[in-house]
Amino acid sequence: MDTNGTMDHSETEKSRAQPAFDNVDITSPDDENENDIFESAIQEPLSPVLEDVPTDEAGDAFIEISVSDPQKVGDGMGSYLAYKVSTKTNILKFKKRQFFTMRRFSDFLGLHDLLVSKYLRMGRIIPPAPEKNIIGTTKVKMGSQPQADPGTGVNLEWIENRRASLERFLNRVAQHPVLCLDTDFVNFLESDQELPRSVNTAALSGAGVMRLFNKVGETVNKITYKMDENDPWFNDKINEVETIDANMQKLHSAIKALVTHRKELATLTGGVAKSAALLSTCEEHTGLSQALSQLADVEEKVELLRSEQANSDLYILSETIKDYIGLFGAIKDVFHERVKVFQNWQHAQMQLTKKRENKAKLELQERRDKLEFAQKEVEEWEGKVQRCQKEFDNISSEIKKEMERFELARARDFKSTIIKYLEDQMAHQQQQMKYWEAIVPVARDIA
């Protein structure tokens, strides 16, 4: 690493979080490394498909972002977790091709708020930021983990979940051909300076309370105001989004239940392994004792496999579904923003009608002293109506483009997710079959 925070390729590779387990190649006939546990199903960073983005090369634009090395900084309630954000890109908007910086969780939330404030009104779908975890954060703040020394990680499951979520958030933003060029996004990735403190992201701050009240108001508005939709595309798309979102939430709940079941099954399998091992020590029949001992070994290995299957369900399927539940929530926000723009347009039309009526009354009363002012008001509101109508047309058009891009990205994401999940499940089943097949001859040799 040089003094500017750049890094060479080898250092980039080392900085990535190492997988907790070695993956099993389902095409390999080897029986070696049977005790290796399967890789935790942490998905690879999303591969952005960026078109018409200026690059310094003749090929396609690319940007790869990894979030790694969560480190505790400080002590007590004033402490926080910082993450290493590493970037590789050929996009000309960035000054360097490889670089990294350190960012805290509130910086990610602050970036999301900035993007929402600038692009939601335009009809852009802003990927949601990961949710806060007050309980987990408090445990880290009050824990005894050391400060941010090299190689010191905080090995808590929720921190790994958050790290992966932050990485997916940044890569989803990077996939967007407009958001990836945003000045605040570029500065977030590239600047080695601390960002201004995002105080509005604090859950218990005054701004946080006001944000809660605003959300309540928005929810009430969504329920009480029904827009007379003239575009059948929006009617169909809104119904489609609602249906898919509802079924995704059901699927997410089912997968969570499956994860719980697999973990319980793994624990029970471990209990069987211990019981079989104890029984083998007191069994006088040599052949039977050996068979029970082998059974205990296999059950212990199967316990690890079932734990890994639970990880596969969680990190591949559950987290992907959870991300898309959040993305569908962002789509609903964009649709609601269009409704708000429509409300503004209707309000402007109502005001214009009132101003015209007022002008007509003044003309009937021959109040020439006020007619000039009334005419200016009419012209002012005519301009507002035109601007509001143009804004409504623009956001409607932009939403259609965003949805087209979103659907293409969603199909790619789910294809990759399903293939990865199937490969993991097949690998688990193959390894489990090898374990059981190895013990069959021992059982047959029992005299």
Short mmCIF file of C-alpha atoms in Angstrom, two decimals:
data_model
loop_
_atom_site.label_atom_id
_atom_site.label_comp_id
_atom_site.label_asym_id
_atom_site.label_seq_id
_atom_site.Cartn_x
_atom_site.Cartn_y
_atom_site.Cartn_z
CA MET A 1 0.00 0.00 0.00
CA ASP A 2 1.28 3.49 -0.81
CA THR A 3 0.67 6.66 1.15
CA ASN A 4 -2.45 7.49 -0.88
CA GLY A 5 -4.25 4.33 0.15
CA THR A 6 -3.82 2.53 -3.19
CA MET A 7 -2.93 -1.12 -3.23
CA ASP A 8 -1.55 -3.66 -5.66
CA HIS A 9 -3.42 -6.75 -6.84
CA SER A 10 -1.89 -9.14 -4.31
CA GLU A 11 -2.79 -6.88 -1.40
CA THR A 12 -6.33 -6.56 -2.77
CA GLU A 13 -6.74 -10.31 -2.76
CA LYS A 14 -5.36 -10.65 0.77
CA SER A 15 -7.72 -7.97 2.04
CA ARG A 16 -10.80 -9.92 1.04
CA ALA A 17 -12.51 -11.82 3.83
CA GLN A 18 -11.39 -15.44 3.68
CA PRO A 19 -14.20 -18.03 3.53
CA ALA A 20 -14.74 -19.88 6.77
CA PHE A 21 -14.79 -23.24 5.02
CA ASP A 22 -13.28 -24.99 2.01
CA ASN A 23 -15.81 -25.60 -0.74
CA VAL A 24 -16.36 -29.12 -2.04
CA ASP A 25 -16.09 -29.67 -5.78
CA ILE A 26 -19.08 -31.77 -6.78
CA THR A 27 -17.29 -32.99 -9.92
CA SER A 28 -14.28 -34.33 -8.01
CA PRO A 29 -14.15 -38.12 -7.43
CA ASP A 30 -11.58 -37.66 -4.66
CA ASP A 31 -12.33 -38.79 -1.16
CA GLU A 32 -9.54 -36.63 0.21
CA ASN A 33 -10.13 -33.96 2.80
CA GLU A 34 -13.29 -35.69 3.98
CA ASN A 35 -13.18 -33.76 7.21
CA ASP A 36 -13.26 -30.40 5.45
CA ILE A 37 -16.44 -28.55 6.22
CA PHE A 38 -18.38 -26.95 3.42
CA GLU A 39 -17.89 -23.31 2.61
CA SER A 40 -20.26 -20.91 4.30
CA ALA A 41 -22.50 -19.79 1.50
CA ILE A 42 -21.36 -16.19 1.35
CA GLN A 43 -22.23 -15.05 -2.13
CA GLU A 44 -19.78 -13.48 -4.52
CA PRO A 45 -20.06 -9.72 -5.07
CA LEU A 46 -22.67 -8.81 -7.67
CA SER A 47 -21.29 -8.38 -11.17
CA PRO A 48 -22.42 -5.00 -12.43
CA VAL A 49 -23.61 -4.60 -16.00
CA LEU A 50 -22.91 -0.97 -16.82
CA GLU A 51 -23.65 0.53 -20.20
CA ASP A 52 -22.59 3.91 -21.56
CA VAL A 53 -20.32 4.59 -18.57
CA PRO A 54 -17.01 6.24 -19.59
CA THR A 55 -13.97 4.03 -18.96
CA ASP A 56 -10.24 4.19 -19.55
CA GLU A 57 -10.32 0.96 -21.57
CA ALA A 58 -11.94 -0.25 -24.77
CA GLY A 59 -13.91 -2.97 -22.93
CA ASP A 60 -17.00 -2.82 -20.73
CA ALA A 61 -17.10 -0.71 -17.60
CA PHE A 62 -16.66 -2.61 -14.36
CA ILE A 63 -16.54 -1.82 -10.66
CA GLU A 64 -15.96 -4.40 -7.93
CA ILE A 65 -16.42 -3.48 -4.27
CA SER A 66 -15.67 -5.60 -1.23
CA VAL A 67 -16.35 -4.84 2.43
CA SER A 68 -14.07 -6.65 4.86
CA ASP A 69 -12.19 -6.57 8.18
CA PRO A 70 -14.81 -5.23 10.62
CA GLN A 71 -12.81 -3.63 13.43
CA LYS A 72 -13.89 -2.15 16.75
CA VAL A 73 -12.62 1.40 17.22
CA GLY A 74 -12.62 2.99 20.67
CA ASP A 75 -14.08 1.78 23.97
CA GLY A 76 -17.43 1.83 25.70
CA MET A 77 -20.59 3.42 24.28
CA GLY A 78 -18.48 5.78 22.18
CA SER A 79 -16.96 2.88 20.22
CA TYR A 80 -18.05 1.79 16.77
CA LEU A 81 -17.25 -0.74 14.05
CA ALA A 82 -15.26 0.34 11.00
CA TYR A 83 -15.13 -1.62 7.75
CA LYS A 84 -12.53 -1.72 5.02
CA VAL A 85 -14.13 -0.81 1.67
CA SER A 86 -11.94 -1.91 -1.27
CA THR A 87 -12.70 -0.94 -4.88
CA LYS A 88 -11.39 -1.97 -8.30
CA THR A 89 -12.74 -0.13 -11.36
CA ASN A 90 -11.94 1.25 -14.81
CA ILE A 91 -14.56 4.02 -14.68
CA LEU A 92 -13.05 7.42 -15.49
CA LYS A 93 -15.06 9.17 -12.78
CA PHE A 94 -12.67 7.64 -10.24
CA LYS A 95 -9.13 9.02 -9.92
CA LYS A 96 -7.53 5.62 -9.25
CA ARG A 97 -8.10 2.09 -10.50
CA GLN A 98 -7.63 0.33 -7.13
CA PHE A 99 -8.08 1.86 -3.71
CA PHE A 100 -9.62 1.36 -0.29
CA THR A 101 -10.89 3.38 2.64
CA MET A 102 -12.37 2.80 6.09
CA ARG A 103 -16.05 3.51 6.73
CA ARG A 104 -18.34 3.11 9.74
CA PHE A 105 -21.93 1.86 9.59
CA SER A 106 -23.46 5.32 9.91
CA ASP A 107 -21.49 6.39 6.80
CA PHE A 108 -23.38 3.79 4.77
CA LEU A 109 -26.71 5.03 6.11
CA GLY A 110 -25.66 8.61 5.38
CA LEU A 111 -24.81 7.67 1.78
CA HIS A 112 -28.22 6.03 1.37
CA ASP A 113 -29.99 9.13 2.69
CA LEU A 114 -28.05 11.35 0.27
CA LEU A 115 -28.95 9.16 -2.70
CA VAL A 116 -32.61 9.07 -1.69
CA SER A 117 -32.75 12.86 -1.29
CA LYS A 118 -31.27 13.38 -4.77
CA TYR A 119 -32.77 10.60 -6.89
CA LEU A 120 -36.03 9.30 -5.41
CA ARG A 121 -37.93 12.32 -6.72
CA MET A 122 -36.61 11.51 -10.20
CA GLY A 123 -38.03 7.98 -10.08
CA ARG A 124 -34.76 6.14 -9.42
CA ILE A 125 -34.88 2.89 -7.44
CA ILE A 126 -32.42 3.35 -4.55
CA PRO A 127 -31.13 0.05 -3.08
CA PRO A 128 -32.05 -0.06 0.63
CA ALA A 129 -29.32 0.20 3.26
CA PRO A 130 -28.99 -2.62 5.84
CA GLU A 131 -31.14 -2.32 8.94
CA LYS A 132 -29.77 -1.19 12.29
CA ASN A 133 -29.19 -3.77 15.00
CA ILE A 134 -29.31 -1.89 18.30
CA ILE A 135 -28.93 -5.02 20.45
CA GLY A 136 -25.97 -6.33 18.48
CA THR A 137 -24.31 -2.92 18.38
CA THR A 138 -24.69 -2.47 22.12
CA LYS A 139 -23.13 -5.89 22.77
CA VAL A 140 -20.10 -4.89 20.69
CA LYS A 141 -19.82 -1.49 22.39
CA MET A 142 -19.91 -3.05 25.86
CA GLY A 143 -17.79 -6.07 24.92
CA SER A 144 -14.13 -6.54 25.69
CA GLN A 145 -12.90 -6.96 22.12
CA PRO A 146 -9.67 -5.03 21.55
CA GLN A 147 -9.41 -1.96 19.41
CA ALA A 148 -8.69 -2.00 15.69
CA ASP A 149 -5.40 -3.88 15.71
CA PRO A 150 -4.31 -5.66 12.51
CA GLY A 151 -5.94 -9.04 12.19
CA THR A 152 -8.34 -8.43 15.04
CA GLY A 153 -11.84 -9.31 13.93
CA VAL A 154 -15.11 -9.36 15.80
CA ASN A 155 -16.39 -12.87 15.16
CA LEU A 156 -20.09 -12.43 15.72
CA GLU A 157 -22.61 -13.86 13.27
CA TRP A 158 -24.64 -10.68 13.00
CA ILE A 159 -21.51 -8.67 12.16
CA GLU A 160 -20.76 -11.04 9.29
CA ASN A 161 -24.37 -10.69 8.14
CA ARG A 162 -24.05 -6.91 8.31
CA ARG A 163 -20.70 -6.93 6.48
CA ALA A 164 -22.17 -9.01 3.66
CA SER A 165 -25.27 -6.77 3.55
CA LEU A 166 -23.14 -3.62 3.32
CA GLU A 167 -21.13 -5.17 0.49
CA ARG A 168 -24.28 -6.09 -1.42
CA PHE A 169 -25.70 -2.59 -0.86
CA LEU A 170 -22.62 -0.91 -2.36
CA ASN A 171 -22.49 -3.30 -5.30
CA ARG A 172 -26.17 -2.76 -6.06
CA VAL A 173 -25.57 1.00 -6.10
CA ALA A 174 -22.50 0.41 -8.29
CA GLN A 175 -24.62 -1.58 -10.76
CA HIS A 176 -26.77 1.48 -11.47
CA PRO A 177 -25.44 3.48 -14.46
CA VAL A 178 -26.41 6.81 -12.84
CA LEU A 179 -25.89 6.18 -9.13
CA CYS A 180 -22.38 4.75 -9.70
CA LEU A 181 -21.28 8.15 -11.05
CA ASP A 182 -22.82 10.18 -8.23
CA THR A 183 -20.32 12.51 -6.58
CA ASP A 184 -21.24 11.43 -3.05
CA PHE A 185 -20.92 7.74 -3.98
CA VAL A 186 -17.52 8.32 -5.61
CA ASN A 187 -16.37 10.31 -2.57
CA PHE A 188 -17.62 7.57 -0.22
CA LEU A 189 -15.46 4.98 -1.98
CA GLU A 190 -12.45 7.06 -2.91
CA SER A 191 -11.83 9.63 -0.20
CA ASP A 192 -9.47 8.60 2.60
CA GLN A 193 -10.91 11.34 4.82
CA GLU A 194 -13.61 10.83 7.43
CA LEU A 195 -17.05 11.73 6.15
CA PRO A 196 -19.19 14.32 7.96
CA ARG A 197 -20.94 12.62 10.87
CA SER A 198 -24.35 11.37 9.78
CA VAL A 199 -26.20 12.34 12.94
CA ASN A 200 -29.57 11.87 11.26
CA THR A 201 -28.96 8.12 11.16
CA ALA A 202 -28.94 7.73 14.95
CA ALA A 203 -31.97 5.70 15.97
CA LEU A 204 -32.68 7.66 19.17
CA SER A 205 -31.76 11.15 17.94
CA GLY A 206 -34.22 14.00 17.51
CA ALA A 207 -33.91 13.62 13.75
CA GLY A 208 -34.61 9.90 14.14
CA VAL A 209 -37.82 10.62 16.06
CA MET A 210 -38.90 13.15 13.41
CA ARG A 211 -38.11 10.61 10.71
CA LEU A 212 -40.34 8.11 12.52
CA PHE A 213 -43.22 10.61 12.59
CA ASN A 214 -42.69 11.37 8.90
CA LYS A 215 -42.85 7.66 8.09
CA VAL A 216 -46.12 7.38 10.00
CA GLY A 217 -47.48 10.34 8.03
CA GLU A 218 -46.33 8.78 4.75
CA THR A 219 -48.01 5.49 5.68
CA VAL A 220 -51.29 7.24 6.47
CA ASN A 221 -51.07 9.12 3.17
CA LYS A 222 -50.49 5.87 1.26
CA ILE A 223 -53.55 4.31 2.86
CA THR A 224 -55.92 7.26 2.62
CA TYR A 225 -55.06 8.70 -0.80
CA LYS A 226 -56.05 6.70 -3.87
CA MET A 227 -54.84 8.00 -7.22
CA ASP A 228 -57.09 7.68 -10.26
CA GLU A 229 -54.62 5.82 -12.47
CA ASN A 230 -54.90 6.46 -16.19
CA ASP A 231 -51.92 4.36 -17.24
CA PRO A 232 -52.76 0.61 -17.24
CA TRP A 233 -49.02 -0.23 -17.12
CA PHE A 234 -48.79 1.21 -13.60
CA ASN A 235 -51.93 -0.58 -12.46
CA ASP A 236 -50.57 -3.92 -13.65
CA LYS A 237 -47.06 -3.29 -12.33
CA ILE A 238 -48.23 -2.17 -8.87
CA ASN A 239 -50.38 -5.31 -8.54
CA GLU A 240 -47.46 -7.45 -9.73
CA VAL A 241 -45.06 -5.86 -7.23
CA GLU A 242 -47.53 -6.31 -4.36
CA THR A 243 -48.08 -9.98 -5.25
CA ILE A 244 -44.39 -10.83 -5.64
CA ASP A 245 -43.48 -8.96 -2.45
CA ALA A 246 -46.16 -10.77 -0.42
CA ASN A 247 -45.02 -14.18 -1.68
CA MET A 248 -41.35 -13.33 -1.14
CA GLN A 249 -42.11 -12.50 2.48
CA LYS A 250 -43.85 -15.87 2.86
CA LEU A 251 -40.86 -17.61 1.26
CA HIS A 252 -38.46 -15.74 3.54
CA SER A 253 -40.43 -16.85 6.61
CA ALA A 254 -40.44 -20.45 5.36
CA ILE A 255 -36.66 -20.41 4.76
CA LYS A 256 -36.05 -18.98 8.24
CA ALA A 257 -38.09 -21.85 9.66
CA LEU A 258 -36.06 -24.30 7.53
CA VAL A 259 -32.80 -22.83 8.84
CA THR A 260 -34.02 -23.25 12.42
CA HIS A 261 -35.07 -26.84 11.68
CA ARG A 262 -31.72 -27.72 10.07
CA LYS A 263 -29.82 -26.27 13.04
CA GLU A 264 -31.98 -28.26 15.45
CA LEU A 265 -31.45 -31.38 13.31
CA ALA A 266 -27.69 -30.78 13.35
CA THR A 267 -27.77 -30.52 17.16
CA LEU A 268 -29.80 -33.74 17.44
CA THR A 269 -27.41 -35.49 15.06
CA GLY A 270 -24.54 -34.43 17.30
CA GLY A 271 -26.39 -35.98 20.23
CA VAL A 272 -26.71 -39.26 18.33
CA ALA A 273 -22.95 -39.17 17.59
CA LYS A 274 -22.08 -38.73 21.28
CA SER A 275 -24.47 -41.45 22.40
CA ALA A 276 -23.17 -43.93 19.81
CA ALA A 277 -19.57 -43.14 20.87
CA LEU A 278 -20.40 -43.82 24.53
CA LEU A 279 -22.16 -47.06 23.65
CA SER A 280 -19.18 -48.27 21.59
CA THR A 281 -16.84 -47.90 24.60
CA CYS A 282 -18.88 -50.23 26.76
CA GLU A 283 -19.81 -52.76 24.04
CA GLU A 284 -17.88 -56.05 24.53
CA HIS A 285 -18.57 -57.35 21.01
CA THR A 286 -15.55 -56.18 19.00
CA GLY A 287 -17.25 -55.96 15.60
CA LEU A 288 -20.30 -54.20 17.00
CA SER A 289 -18.10 -51.82 19.00
CA GLN A 290 -16.17 -50.87 15.86
CA ALA A 291 -19.37 -50.35 13.89
CA LEU A 292 -20.83 -48.11 16.61
CA SER A 293 -17.59 -46.12 16.77
CA GLN A 294 -17.67 -45.66 12.98
CA LEU A 295 -21.34 -44.68 13.20
CA ALA A 296 -20.46 -42.04 15.80
CA ASP A 297 -17.77 -40.62 13.50
CA VAL A 298 -20.16 -40.47 10.54
CA GLU A 299 -22.93 -38.85 12.59
CA GLU A 300 -20.44 -36.23 13.77
CA LYS A 301 -19.50 -35.46 10.17
CA VAL A 302 -23.16 -35.35 9.16
CA GLU A 303 -23.80 -32.90 11.99
CA LEU A 304 -21.28 -30.51 10.40
CA LEU A 305 -22.84 -31.02 6.96
CA ARG A 306 -26.30 -30.19 8.29
CA SER A 307 -24.95 -27.06 9.95
CA GLU A 308 -23.50 -26.08 6.60
CA GLN A 309 -26.81 -26.78 4.88
CA ALA A 310 -28.39 -24.35 7.34
CA ASN A 311 -25.72 -21.78 6.37
CA SER A 312 -26.47 -22.42 2.70
CA ASP A 313 -30.19 -21.83 3.29
CA LEU A 314 -29.41 -18.67 5.25
CA TYR A 315 -26.63 -16.97 3.31
CA ILE A 316 -27.64 -17.93 -0.21
CA LEU A 317 -31.44 -18.08 -0.23
CA SER A 318 -32.61 -16.21 2.86
CA GLU A 319 -30.30 -13.20 2.50
CA THR A 320 -31.05 -12.84 -1.22
CA ILE A 321 -34.80 -12.96 -0.59
CA LYS A 322 -34.40 -10.48 2.28
CA ASP A 323 -32.49 -8.10 -0.02
CA TYR A 324 -35.25 -8.24 -2.61
CA ILE A 325 -37.96 -7.66 -0.03
CA GLY A 326 -36.08 -4.44 0.73
CA LEU A 327 -35.75 -3.66 -2.99
CA PHE A 328 -39.47 -4.14 -3.54
CA GLY A 329 -40.00 -1.76 -0.64
CA ALA A 330 -37.79 0.75 -2.51
CA ILE A 331 -39.91 0.22 -5.63
CA LYS A 332 -43.06 0.95 -3.62
CA ASP A 333 -41.39 4.15 -2.39
CA VAL A 334 -40.76 5.19 -6.00
CA PHE A 335 -44.38 4.47 -6.95
CA HIS A 336 -45.55 6.49 -3.95
CA GLU A 337 -43.24 9.34 -4.94
CA ARG A 338 -45.03 9.41 -8.30
CA VAL A 339 -48.36 9.65 -6.44
CA LYS A 340 -46.99 12.63 -4.46
CA VAL A 341 -45.92 14.33 -7.69
CA PHE A 342 -49.42 13.71 -9.04
CA GLN A 343 -50.90 15.25 -5.88
CA ASN A 344 -48.76 18.35 -6.39
CA TRP A 345 -49.96 18.58 -9.99
CA GLN A 346 -53.59 18.28 -8.90
CA HIS A 347 -53.06 20.90 -6.19
CA ALA A 348 -51.53 23.28 -8.75
CA GLN A 349 -54.51 22.75 -11.07
CA MET A 350 -56.93 23.48 -8.23
CA GLN A 351 -55.05 26.67 -7.35
CA LEU A 352 -55.02 27.71 -11.01
CA THR A 353 -58.78 27.21 -11.21
CA LYS A 354 -59.23 29.40 -8.10
CA LYS A 355 -56.99 32.12 -9.50
CA ARG A 356 -58.89 32.12 -12.79
CA GLU A 357 -62.21 32.33 -10.95
CA ASN A 358 -60.86 35.20 -8.85
CA LYS A 359 -59.71 37.00 -11.99
CA ALA A 360 -63.13 36.51 -13.62
CA LYS A 361 -64.86 38.03 -10.57
CA LEU A 362 -62.57 41.05 -10.67
CA GLU A 363 -63.34 41.50 -14.37
CA LEU A 364 -67.08 41.41 -13.66
CA GLN A 365 -66.61 43.92 -10.86
CA GLU A 366 -64.36 46.01 -13.11
CA ARG A 367 -61.69 46.11 -10.41
CA ARG A 368 -58.95 47.19 -12.79
CA ASP A 369 -56.62 48.08 -9.90
CA LYS A 370 -56.36 44.38 -8.96
CA LEU A 371 -56.67 42.79 -12.40
CA GLU A 372 -52.96 43.12 -13.22
CA PHE A 373 -51.97 41.31 -10.03
CA ALA A 374 -54.66 38.64 -10.61
CA GLN A 375 -53.37 38.09 -14.15
CA LYS A 376 -49.82 37.59 -12.83
CA GLU A 377 -51.11 35.03 -10.32
CA VAL A 378 -52.89 33.14 -13.11
CA GLU A 379 -49.73 33.14 -15.24
CA GLU A 380 -47.65 32.02 -12.25
CA TRP A 381 -49.91 29.05 -11.52
CA GLU A 382 -50.16 28.16 -15.21
CA GLY A 383 -46.37 27.84 -15.14
CA LYS A 384 -46.54 25.71 -11.99
CA VAL A 385 -49.14 23.42 -13.56
CA GLN A 386 -46.93 22.95 -16.61
CA ARG A 387 -43.88 22.21 -14.46
CA CYS A 388 -45.81 19.76 -12.29
CA GLN A 389 -47.22 17.98 -15.33
CA LYS A 390 -43.75 17.74 -16.85
CA GLU A 391 -42.38 16.38 -13.56
CA PHE A 392 -45.15 13.79 -13.47
CA ASP A 393 -44.49 12.73 -17.06
CA ASN A 394 -40.76 12.52 -16.36
CA ILE A 395 -41.06 10.41 -13.22
CA SER A 396 -43.56 8.09 -14.93
CA SER A 397 -41.18 7.58 -17.86
CA GLU A 398 -38.17 7.09 -15.57
CA ILE A 399 -39.96 4.51 -13.41
CA LYS A 400 -40.71 2.41 -16.49
CA LYS A 401 -37.02 2.48 -17.48
CA GLU A 402 -35.94 1.66 -13.92
CA MET A 403 -38.35 -1.27 -13.71
CA GLU A 404 -37.06 -2.68 -16.98
CA ARG A 405 -33.48 -2.48 -15.71
CA PHE A 406 -34.51 -3.92 -12.33
CA GLU A 407 -36.26 -6.93 -13.87
CA LEU A 408 -33.21 -7.80 -15.97
CA ALA A 409 -30.94 -7.53 -12.92
CA ARG A 410 -33.37 -9.57 -10.80
CA ALA A 411 -33.43 -12.40 -13.35
CA ARG A 412 -29.61 -12.51 -13.39
CA ASP A 413 -29.43 -12.40 -9.58
CA PHE A 414 -31.92 -15.21 -9.06
CA LYS A 415 -30.36 -17.36 -11.76
CA SER A 416 -26.97 -17.03 -10.05
CA THR A 417 -28.50 -17.62 -6.61
CA ILE A 418 -30.44 -20.73 -7.63
CA ILE A 419 -27.43 -22.27 -9.39
CA LYS A 420 -25.19 -21.57 -6.38
CA TYR A 421 -27.79 -23.02 -3.99
CA LEU A 422 -28.30 -26.17 -6.09
CA GLU A 423 -24.55 -26.74 -6.36
CA ASP A 424 -24.19 -26.40 -2.60
CA GLN A 425 -27.06 -28.78 -1.89
CA MET A 426 -25.71 -31.34 -4.38
CA ALA A 427 -22.26 -31.12 -2.83
CA HIS A 428 -23.69 -31.68 0.65
CA GLN A 429 -25.71 -34.68 -0.48
CA GLN A 430 -22.77 -36.22 -2.36
CA GLN A 431 -20.48 -35.89 0.63
CA GLN A 432 -23.11 -37.33 2.94
CA MET A 433 -23.51 -40.34 0.61
CA LYS A 434 -19.73 -40.91 0.72
CA TYR A 435 -19.81 -40.92 4.51
CA TRP A 436 -22.63 -43.48 4.68
CA GLU A 437 -21.16 -45.69 1.96
CA ALA A 438 -17.85 -45.85 3.85
CA ILE A 439 -19.50 -47.37 6.93
CA VAL A 440 -21.54 -50.06 5.11
CA PRO A 441 -18.62 -52.56 4.82
CA VAL A 442 -17.90 -52.16 8.56
CA ALA A 443 -21.52 -52.99 9.41
CA ARG A 444 -21.48 -56.03 7.10
CA ASP A 445 -18.35 -57.36 8.80
CA ILE A 446 -20.13 -57.70 12.15
CA ALA A 447 -19.92 -61.39 12.96
#
